[in-house]
Short mmCIF file of N, CA, C and O in Angstrom, two decimals:
data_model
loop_
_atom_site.label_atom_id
_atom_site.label_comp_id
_atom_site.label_asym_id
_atom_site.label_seq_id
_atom_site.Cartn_x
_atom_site.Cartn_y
_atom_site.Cartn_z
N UNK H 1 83.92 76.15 108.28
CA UNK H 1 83.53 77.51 107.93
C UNK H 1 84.72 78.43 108.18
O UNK H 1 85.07 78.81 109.30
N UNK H 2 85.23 78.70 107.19
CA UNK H 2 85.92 80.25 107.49
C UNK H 2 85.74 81.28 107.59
O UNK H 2 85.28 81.84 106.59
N UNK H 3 86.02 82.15 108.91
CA UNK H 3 85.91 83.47 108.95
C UNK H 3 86.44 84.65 107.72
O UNK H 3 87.32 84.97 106.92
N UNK H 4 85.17 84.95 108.29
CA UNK H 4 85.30 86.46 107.11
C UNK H 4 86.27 87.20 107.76
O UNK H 4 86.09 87.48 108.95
N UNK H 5 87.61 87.68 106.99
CA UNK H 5 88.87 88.99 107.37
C UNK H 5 88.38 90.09 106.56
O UNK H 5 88.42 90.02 105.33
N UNK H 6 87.88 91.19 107.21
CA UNK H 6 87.36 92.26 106.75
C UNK H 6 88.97 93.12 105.56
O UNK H 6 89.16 93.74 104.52
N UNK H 7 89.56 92.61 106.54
CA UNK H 7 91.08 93.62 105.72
C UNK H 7 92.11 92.34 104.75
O UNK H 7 93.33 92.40 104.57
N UNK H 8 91.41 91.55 104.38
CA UNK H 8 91.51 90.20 103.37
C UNK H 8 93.13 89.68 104.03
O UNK H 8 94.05 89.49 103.23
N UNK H 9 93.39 89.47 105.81
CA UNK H 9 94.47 89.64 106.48
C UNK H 9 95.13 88.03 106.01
O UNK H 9 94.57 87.56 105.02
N UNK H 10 95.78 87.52 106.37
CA UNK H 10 96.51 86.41 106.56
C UNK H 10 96.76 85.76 108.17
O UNK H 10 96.89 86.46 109.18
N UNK H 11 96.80 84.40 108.13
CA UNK H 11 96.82 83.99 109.30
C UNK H 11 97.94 84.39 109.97
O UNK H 11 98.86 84.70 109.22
N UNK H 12 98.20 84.49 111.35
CA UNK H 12 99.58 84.10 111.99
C UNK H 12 100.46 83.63 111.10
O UNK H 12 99.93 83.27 110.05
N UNK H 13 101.71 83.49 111.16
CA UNK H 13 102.90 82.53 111.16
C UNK H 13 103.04 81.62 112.23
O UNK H 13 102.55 81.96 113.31
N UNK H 14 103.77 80.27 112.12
CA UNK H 14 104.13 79.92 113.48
C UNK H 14 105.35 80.53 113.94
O UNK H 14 106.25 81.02 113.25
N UNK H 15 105.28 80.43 115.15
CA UNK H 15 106.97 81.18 115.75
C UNK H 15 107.59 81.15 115.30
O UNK H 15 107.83 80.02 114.88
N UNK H 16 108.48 82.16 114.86
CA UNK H 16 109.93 81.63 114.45
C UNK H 16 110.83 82.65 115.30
O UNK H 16 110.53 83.13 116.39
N UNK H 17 112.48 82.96 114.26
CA UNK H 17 112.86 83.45 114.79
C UNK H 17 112.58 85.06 115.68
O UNK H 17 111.78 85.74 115.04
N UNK H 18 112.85 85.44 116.40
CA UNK H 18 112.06 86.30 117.06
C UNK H 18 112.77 87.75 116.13
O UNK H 18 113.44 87.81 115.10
N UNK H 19 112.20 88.83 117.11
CA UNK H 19 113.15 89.94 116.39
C UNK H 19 113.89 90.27 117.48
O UNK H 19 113.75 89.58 118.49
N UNK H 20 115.00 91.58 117.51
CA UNK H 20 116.14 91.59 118.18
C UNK H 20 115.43 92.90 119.00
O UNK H 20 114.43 93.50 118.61
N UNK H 21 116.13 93.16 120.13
CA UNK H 21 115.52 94.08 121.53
C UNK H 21 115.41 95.33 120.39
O UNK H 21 114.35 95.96 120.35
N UNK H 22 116.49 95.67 119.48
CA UNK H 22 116.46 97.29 118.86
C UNK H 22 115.63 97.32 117.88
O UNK H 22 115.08 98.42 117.76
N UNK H 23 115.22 96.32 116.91
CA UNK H 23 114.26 95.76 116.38
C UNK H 23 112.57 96.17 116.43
O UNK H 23 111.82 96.65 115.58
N UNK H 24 112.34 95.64 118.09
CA UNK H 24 111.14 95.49 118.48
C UNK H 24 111.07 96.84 118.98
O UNK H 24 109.94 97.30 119.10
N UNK H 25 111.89 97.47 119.25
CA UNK H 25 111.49 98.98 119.95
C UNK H 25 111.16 99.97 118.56
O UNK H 25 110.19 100.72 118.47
N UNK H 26 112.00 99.83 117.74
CA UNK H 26 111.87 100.17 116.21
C UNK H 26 110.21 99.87 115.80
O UNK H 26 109.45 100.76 115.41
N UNK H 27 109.86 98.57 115.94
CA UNK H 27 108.62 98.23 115.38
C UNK H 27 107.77 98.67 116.14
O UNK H 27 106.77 99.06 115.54
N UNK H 28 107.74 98.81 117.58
CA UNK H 28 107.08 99.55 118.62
C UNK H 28 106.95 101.26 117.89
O UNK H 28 105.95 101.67 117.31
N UNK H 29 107.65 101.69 118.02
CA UNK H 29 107.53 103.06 117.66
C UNK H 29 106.97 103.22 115.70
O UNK H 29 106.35 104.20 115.27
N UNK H 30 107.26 102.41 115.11
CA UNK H 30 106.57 102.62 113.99
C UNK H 30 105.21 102.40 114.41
O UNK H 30 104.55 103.43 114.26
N UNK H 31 104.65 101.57 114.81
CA UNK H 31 103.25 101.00 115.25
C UNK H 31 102.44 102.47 115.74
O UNK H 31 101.46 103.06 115.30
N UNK H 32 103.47 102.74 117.00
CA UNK H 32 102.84 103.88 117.72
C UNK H 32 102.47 105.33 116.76
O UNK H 32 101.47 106.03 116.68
N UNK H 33 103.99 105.37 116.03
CA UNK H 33 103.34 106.70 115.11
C UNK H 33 102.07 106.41 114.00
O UNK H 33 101.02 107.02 113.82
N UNK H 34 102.55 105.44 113.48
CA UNK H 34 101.39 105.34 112.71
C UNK H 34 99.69 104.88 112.98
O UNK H 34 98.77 104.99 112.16
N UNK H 35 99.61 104.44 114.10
CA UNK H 35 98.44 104.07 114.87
C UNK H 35 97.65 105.43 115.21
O UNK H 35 96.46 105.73 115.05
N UNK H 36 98.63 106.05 115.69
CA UNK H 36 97.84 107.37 116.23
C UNK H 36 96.20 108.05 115.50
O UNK H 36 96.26 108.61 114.41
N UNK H 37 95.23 107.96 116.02
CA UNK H 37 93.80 108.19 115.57
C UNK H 37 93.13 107.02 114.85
O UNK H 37 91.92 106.96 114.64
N UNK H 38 93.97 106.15 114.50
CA UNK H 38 93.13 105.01 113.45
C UNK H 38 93.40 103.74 114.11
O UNK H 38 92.76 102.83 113.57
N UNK H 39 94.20 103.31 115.21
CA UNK H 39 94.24 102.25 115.64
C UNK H 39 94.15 102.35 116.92
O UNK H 39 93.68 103.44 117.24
N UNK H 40 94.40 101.64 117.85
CA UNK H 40 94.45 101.33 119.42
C UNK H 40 95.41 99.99 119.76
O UNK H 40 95.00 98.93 120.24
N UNK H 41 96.68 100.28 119.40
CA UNK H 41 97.83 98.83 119.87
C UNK H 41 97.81 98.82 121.47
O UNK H 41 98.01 99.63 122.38
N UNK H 42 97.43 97.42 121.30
CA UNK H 42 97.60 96.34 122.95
C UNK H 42 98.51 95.04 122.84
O UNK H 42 98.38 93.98 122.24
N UNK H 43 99.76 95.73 123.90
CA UNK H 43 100.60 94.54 123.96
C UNK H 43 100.06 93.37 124.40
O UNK H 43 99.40 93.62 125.41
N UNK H 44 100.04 92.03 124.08
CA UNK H 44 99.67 91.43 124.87
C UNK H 44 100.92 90.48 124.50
O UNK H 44 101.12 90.41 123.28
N UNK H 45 101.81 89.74 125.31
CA UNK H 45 102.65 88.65 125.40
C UNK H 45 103.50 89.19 124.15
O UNK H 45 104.01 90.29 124.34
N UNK H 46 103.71 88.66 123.08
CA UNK H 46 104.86 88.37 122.21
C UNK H 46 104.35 89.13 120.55
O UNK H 46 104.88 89.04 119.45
N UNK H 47 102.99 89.93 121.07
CA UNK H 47 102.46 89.96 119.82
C UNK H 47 102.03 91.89 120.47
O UNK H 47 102.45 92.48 121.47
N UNK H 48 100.92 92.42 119.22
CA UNK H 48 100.73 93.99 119.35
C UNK H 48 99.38 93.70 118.85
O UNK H 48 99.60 93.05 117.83
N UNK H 49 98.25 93.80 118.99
CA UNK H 49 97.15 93.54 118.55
C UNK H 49 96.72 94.90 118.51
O UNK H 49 96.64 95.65 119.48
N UNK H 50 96.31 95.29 116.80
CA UNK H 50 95.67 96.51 116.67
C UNK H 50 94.23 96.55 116.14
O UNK H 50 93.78 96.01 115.13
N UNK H 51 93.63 97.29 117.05
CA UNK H 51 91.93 97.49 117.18
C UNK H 51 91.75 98.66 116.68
O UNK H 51 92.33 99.58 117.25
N UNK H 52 91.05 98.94 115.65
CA UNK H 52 91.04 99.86 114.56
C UNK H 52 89.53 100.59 115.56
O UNK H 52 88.61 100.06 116.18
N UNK H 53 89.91 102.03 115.29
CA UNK H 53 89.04 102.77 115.93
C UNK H 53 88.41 103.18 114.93
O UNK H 53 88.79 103.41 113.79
N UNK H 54 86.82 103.31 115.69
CA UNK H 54 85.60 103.77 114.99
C UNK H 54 84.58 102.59 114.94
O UNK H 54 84.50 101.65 115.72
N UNK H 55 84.01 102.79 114.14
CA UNK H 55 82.78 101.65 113.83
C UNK H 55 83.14 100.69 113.17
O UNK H 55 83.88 101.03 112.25
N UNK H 56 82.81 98.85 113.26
CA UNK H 56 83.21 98.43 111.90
C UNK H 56 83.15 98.74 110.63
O UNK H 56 84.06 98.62 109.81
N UNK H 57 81.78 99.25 110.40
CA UNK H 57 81.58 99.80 109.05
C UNK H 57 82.84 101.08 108.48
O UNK H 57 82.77 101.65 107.38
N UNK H 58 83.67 101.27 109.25
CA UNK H 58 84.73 101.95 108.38
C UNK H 58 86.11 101.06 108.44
O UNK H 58 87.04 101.17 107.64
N UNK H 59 86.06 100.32 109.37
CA UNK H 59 86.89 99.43 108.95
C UNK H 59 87.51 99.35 107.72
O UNK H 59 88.71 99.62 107.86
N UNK H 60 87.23 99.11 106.66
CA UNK H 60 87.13 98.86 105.04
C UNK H 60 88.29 100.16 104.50
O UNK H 60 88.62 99.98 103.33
N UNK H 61 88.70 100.95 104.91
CA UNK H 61 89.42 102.19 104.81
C UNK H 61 90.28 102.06 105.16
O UNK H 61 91.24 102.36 104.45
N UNK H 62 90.51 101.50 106.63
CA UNK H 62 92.02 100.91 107.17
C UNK H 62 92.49 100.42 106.23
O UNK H 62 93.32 101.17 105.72
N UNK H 63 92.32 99.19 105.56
CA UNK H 63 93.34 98.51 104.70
C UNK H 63 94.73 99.10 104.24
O UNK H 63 95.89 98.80 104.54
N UNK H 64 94.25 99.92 103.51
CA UNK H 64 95.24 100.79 103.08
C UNK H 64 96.11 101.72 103.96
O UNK H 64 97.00 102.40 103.45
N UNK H 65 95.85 101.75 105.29
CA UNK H 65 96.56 102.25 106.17
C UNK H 65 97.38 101.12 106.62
O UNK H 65 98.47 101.41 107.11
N UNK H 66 96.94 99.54 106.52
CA UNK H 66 97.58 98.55 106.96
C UNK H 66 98.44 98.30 106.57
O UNK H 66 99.47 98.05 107.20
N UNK H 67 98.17 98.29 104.57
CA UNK H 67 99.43 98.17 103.87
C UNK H 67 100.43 99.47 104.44
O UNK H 67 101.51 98.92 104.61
N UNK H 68 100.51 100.21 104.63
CA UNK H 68 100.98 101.09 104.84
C UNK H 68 101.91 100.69 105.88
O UNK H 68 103.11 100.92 105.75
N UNK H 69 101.43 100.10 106.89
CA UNK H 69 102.25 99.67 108.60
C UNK H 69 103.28 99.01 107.32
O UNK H 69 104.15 99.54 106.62
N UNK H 70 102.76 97.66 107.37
CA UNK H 70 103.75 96.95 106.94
C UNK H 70 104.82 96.99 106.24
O UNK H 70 105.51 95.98 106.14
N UNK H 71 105.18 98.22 105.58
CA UNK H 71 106.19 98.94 104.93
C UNK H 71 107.31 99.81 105.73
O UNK H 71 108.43 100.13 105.33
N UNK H 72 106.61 100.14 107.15
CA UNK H 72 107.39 100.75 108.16
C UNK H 72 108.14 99.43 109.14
O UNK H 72 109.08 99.55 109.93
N UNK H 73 107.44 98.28 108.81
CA UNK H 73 107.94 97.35 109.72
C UNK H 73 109.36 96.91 109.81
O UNK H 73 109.58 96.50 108.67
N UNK H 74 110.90 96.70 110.80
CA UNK H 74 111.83 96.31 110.47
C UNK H 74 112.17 94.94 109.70
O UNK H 74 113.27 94.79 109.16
N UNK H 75 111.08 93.88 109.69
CA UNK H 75 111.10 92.56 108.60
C UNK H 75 109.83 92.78 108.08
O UNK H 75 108.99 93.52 108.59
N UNK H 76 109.67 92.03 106.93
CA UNK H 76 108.37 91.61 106.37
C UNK H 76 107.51 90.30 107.17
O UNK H 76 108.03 89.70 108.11
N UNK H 77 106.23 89.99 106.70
CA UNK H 77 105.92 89.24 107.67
C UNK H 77 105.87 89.28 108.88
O UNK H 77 105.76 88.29 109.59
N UNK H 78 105.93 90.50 109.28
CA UNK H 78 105.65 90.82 110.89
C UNK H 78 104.28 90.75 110.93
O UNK H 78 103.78 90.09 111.85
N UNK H 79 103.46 91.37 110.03
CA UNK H 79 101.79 91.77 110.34
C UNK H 79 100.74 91.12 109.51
O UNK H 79 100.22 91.34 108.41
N UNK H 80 100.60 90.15 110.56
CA UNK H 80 99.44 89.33 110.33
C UNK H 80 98.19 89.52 110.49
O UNK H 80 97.79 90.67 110.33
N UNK H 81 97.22 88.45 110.84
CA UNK H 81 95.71 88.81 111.24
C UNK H 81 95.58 87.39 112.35
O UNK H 81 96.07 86.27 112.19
N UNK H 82 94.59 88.00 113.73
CA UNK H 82 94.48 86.77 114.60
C UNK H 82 92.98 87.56 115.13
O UNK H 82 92.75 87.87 116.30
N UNK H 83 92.18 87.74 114.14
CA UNK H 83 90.76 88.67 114.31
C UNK H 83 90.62 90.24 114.12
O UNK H 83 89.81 90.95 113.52
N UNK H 84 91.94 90.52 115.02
CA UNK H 84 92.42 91.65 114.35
C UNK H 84 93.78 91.98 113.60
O UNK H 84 94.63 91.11 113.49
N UNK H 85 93.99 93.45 113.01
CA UNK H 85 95.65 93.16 112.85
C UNK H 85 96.54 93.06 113.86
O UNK H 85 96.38 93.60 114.95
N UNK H 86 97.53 92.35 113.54
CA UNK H 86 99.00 91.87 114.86
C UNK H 86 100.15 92.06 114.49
O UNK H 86 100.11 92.47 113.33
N UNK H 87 100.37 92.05 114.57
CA UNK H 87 102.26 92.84 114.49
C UNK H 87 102.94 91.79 115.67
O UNK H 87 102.59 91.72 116.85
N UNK H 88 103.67 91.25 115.21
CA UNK H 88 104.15 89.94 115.67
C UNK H 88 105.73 90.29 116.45
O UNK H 88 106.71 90.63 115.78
N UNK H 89 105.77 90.13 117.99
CA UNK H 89 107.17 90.95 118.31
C UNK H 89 107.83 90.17 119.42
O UNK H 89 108.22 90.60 120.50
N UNK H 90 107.86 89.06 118.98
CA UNK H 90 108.52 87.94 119.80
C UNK H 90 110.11 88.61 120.05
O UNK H 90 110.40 89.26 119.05
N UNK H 91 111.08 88.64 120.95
CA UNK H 91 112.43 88.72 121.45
C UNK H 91 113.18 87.35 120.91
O UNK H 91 113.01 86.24 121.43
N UNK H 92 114.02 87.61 119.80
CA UNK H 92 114.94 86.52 119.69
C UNK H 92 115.69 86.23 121.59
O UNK H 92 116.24 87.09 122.27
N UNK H 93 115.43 84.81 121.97
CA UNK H 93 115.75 84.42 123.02
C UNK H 93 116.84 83.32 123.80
O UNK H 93 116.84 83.22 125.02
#
Protein backbone atom coordinates (compact mmCIF):
# COMPACT_ATOMS: atom_id res chain seq x y z
CA UNK A 1 0.00 0.00 0.00
CA UNK A 2 1.21 3.37 -0.76
CA UNK A 3 0.79 6.35 1.10
CA UNK A 4 -1.23 9.08 0.03
CA UNK A 5 1.33 12.60 -0.48
CA UNK A 6 -1.16 15.24 -0.09
CA UNK A 7 1.43 17.76 -2.03
CA UNK A 8 1.96 14.76 -4.88
CA UNK A 9 5.85 15.03 -2.99
CA UNK A 10 8.61 12.61 -4.04
CA UNK A 11 10.53 10.29 -1.95
CA UNK A 12 13.89 11.15 -0.27
CA UNK A 13 17.02 10.75 -2.35
CA UNK A 14 19.66 8.55 -0.95
CA UNK A 15 22.64 10.55 0.47
CA UNK A 16 24.70 11.97 -1.62
CA UNK A 17 26.93 14.61 -1.95
CA UNK A 18 26.20 16.95 0.86
CA UNK A 19 25.91 20.77 0.43
CA UNK A 20 28.74 23.21 1.41
CA UNK A 21 28.65 25.22 5.12
CA UNK A 22 27.66 28.68 2.81
CA UNK A 23 25.26 26.65 0.95
CA UNK A 24 23.27 25.31 3.87
CA UNK A 25 23.11 28.65 5.65
CA UNK A 26 21.82 30.08 2.21
CA UNK A 27 19.17 27.24 2.17
CA UNK A 28 18.54 27.85 5.89
CA UNK A 29 17.62 31.37 5.37
CA UNK A 30 15.62 30.81 2.18
CA UNK A 31 13.54 28.17 4.16
CA UNK A 32 13.22 30.66 7.04
CA UNK A 33 11.96 33.61 4.86
CA UNK A 34 9.76 31.81 3.02
CA UNK A 35 8.24 29.58 5.79
CA UNK A 36 7.24 32.45 7.75
CA UNK A 37 3.17 31.97 8.54
CA UNK A 38 2.74 28.85 6.28
CA UNK A 39 5.26 26.49 7.57
CA UNK A 40 7.03 25.51 10.90
CA UNK A 41 10.91 24.18 9.88
CA UNK A 42 12.47 21.62 12.46
CA UNK A 43 16.02 20.81 12.18
CA UNK A 44 16.38 17.53 12.86
CA UNK A 45 20.01 15.82 12.00
CA UNK A 46 20.97 16.40 8.27
CA UNK A 47 17.54 17.25 7.02
CA UNK A 48 14.68 20.55 7.74
CA UNK A 49 11.34 19.02 8.05
CA UNK A 50 8.52 21.45 7.21
CA UNK A 51 5.07 21.17 9.02
CA UNK A 52 2.70 23.25 7.21
CA UNK A 53 0.57 25.31 9.56
CA UNK A 54 -3.12 25.21 9.92
CA UNK A 55 -5.44 22.37 9.40
CA UNK A 56 -4.82 19.54 6.98
CA UNK A 57 -7.66 20.45 5.03
CA UNK A 58 -5.68 23.51 3.73
CA UNK A 59 -2.84 21.78 3.19
CA UNK A 60 -3.82 21.50 -0.63
CA UNK A 61 -2.79 25.39 -1.06
CA UNK A 62 0.71 24.90 0.14
CA UNK A 63 1.71 23.15 -2.96
CA UNK A 64 2.21 25.99 -4.74
CA UNK A 65 4.05 27.65 -2.04
CA UNK A 66 6.28 24.43 -2.18
CA UNK A 67 6.97 24.80 -5.72
CA UNK A 68 7.86 28.01 -4.85
CA UNK A 69 10.71 26.89 -1.95
CA UNK A 70 12.25 24.87 -4.39
CA UNK A 71 13.16 27.62 -6.74
CA UNK A 72 14.85 29.57 -3.83
CA UNK A 73 16.84 26.46 -3.05
CA UNK A 74 20.88 26.66 -3.74
CA UNK A 75 20.63 22.97 -5.83
CA UNK A 76 17.68 21.30 -7.19
CA UNK A 77 16.62 18.22 -5.56
CA UNK A 78 17.05 19.48 -2.22
CA UNK A 79 13.14 19.19 -1.36
CA UNK A 80 11.72 16.13 -1.00
CA UNK A 81 8.85 14.41 0.95
CA UNK A 82 9.49 11.94 4.18
CA UNK A 83 5.53 12.57 5.37
CA UNK A 84 6.18 15.93 5.33
CA UNK A 85 8.12 18.44 3.14
CA UNK A 86 12.18 18.19 3.77
CA UNK A 87 14.70 20.16 2.53
CA UNK A 88 17.62 17.96 2.61
CA UNK A 89 20.95 19.76 4.27
CA UNK A 90 23.52 17.26 4.78
CA UNK A 91 27.37 19.16 5.21
CA UNK A 92 29.62 17.95 2.44
CA UNK A 93 32.09 16.07 4.99
Amino acid sequence: MQPHLPFGGTPAPQAGPGLSGPETQTALKAVERWAEGRFHPVREDKVLLLAPLGAPSAWPQARNALEGLGRLLPRPGLLAWCGVPVVLLSEAG
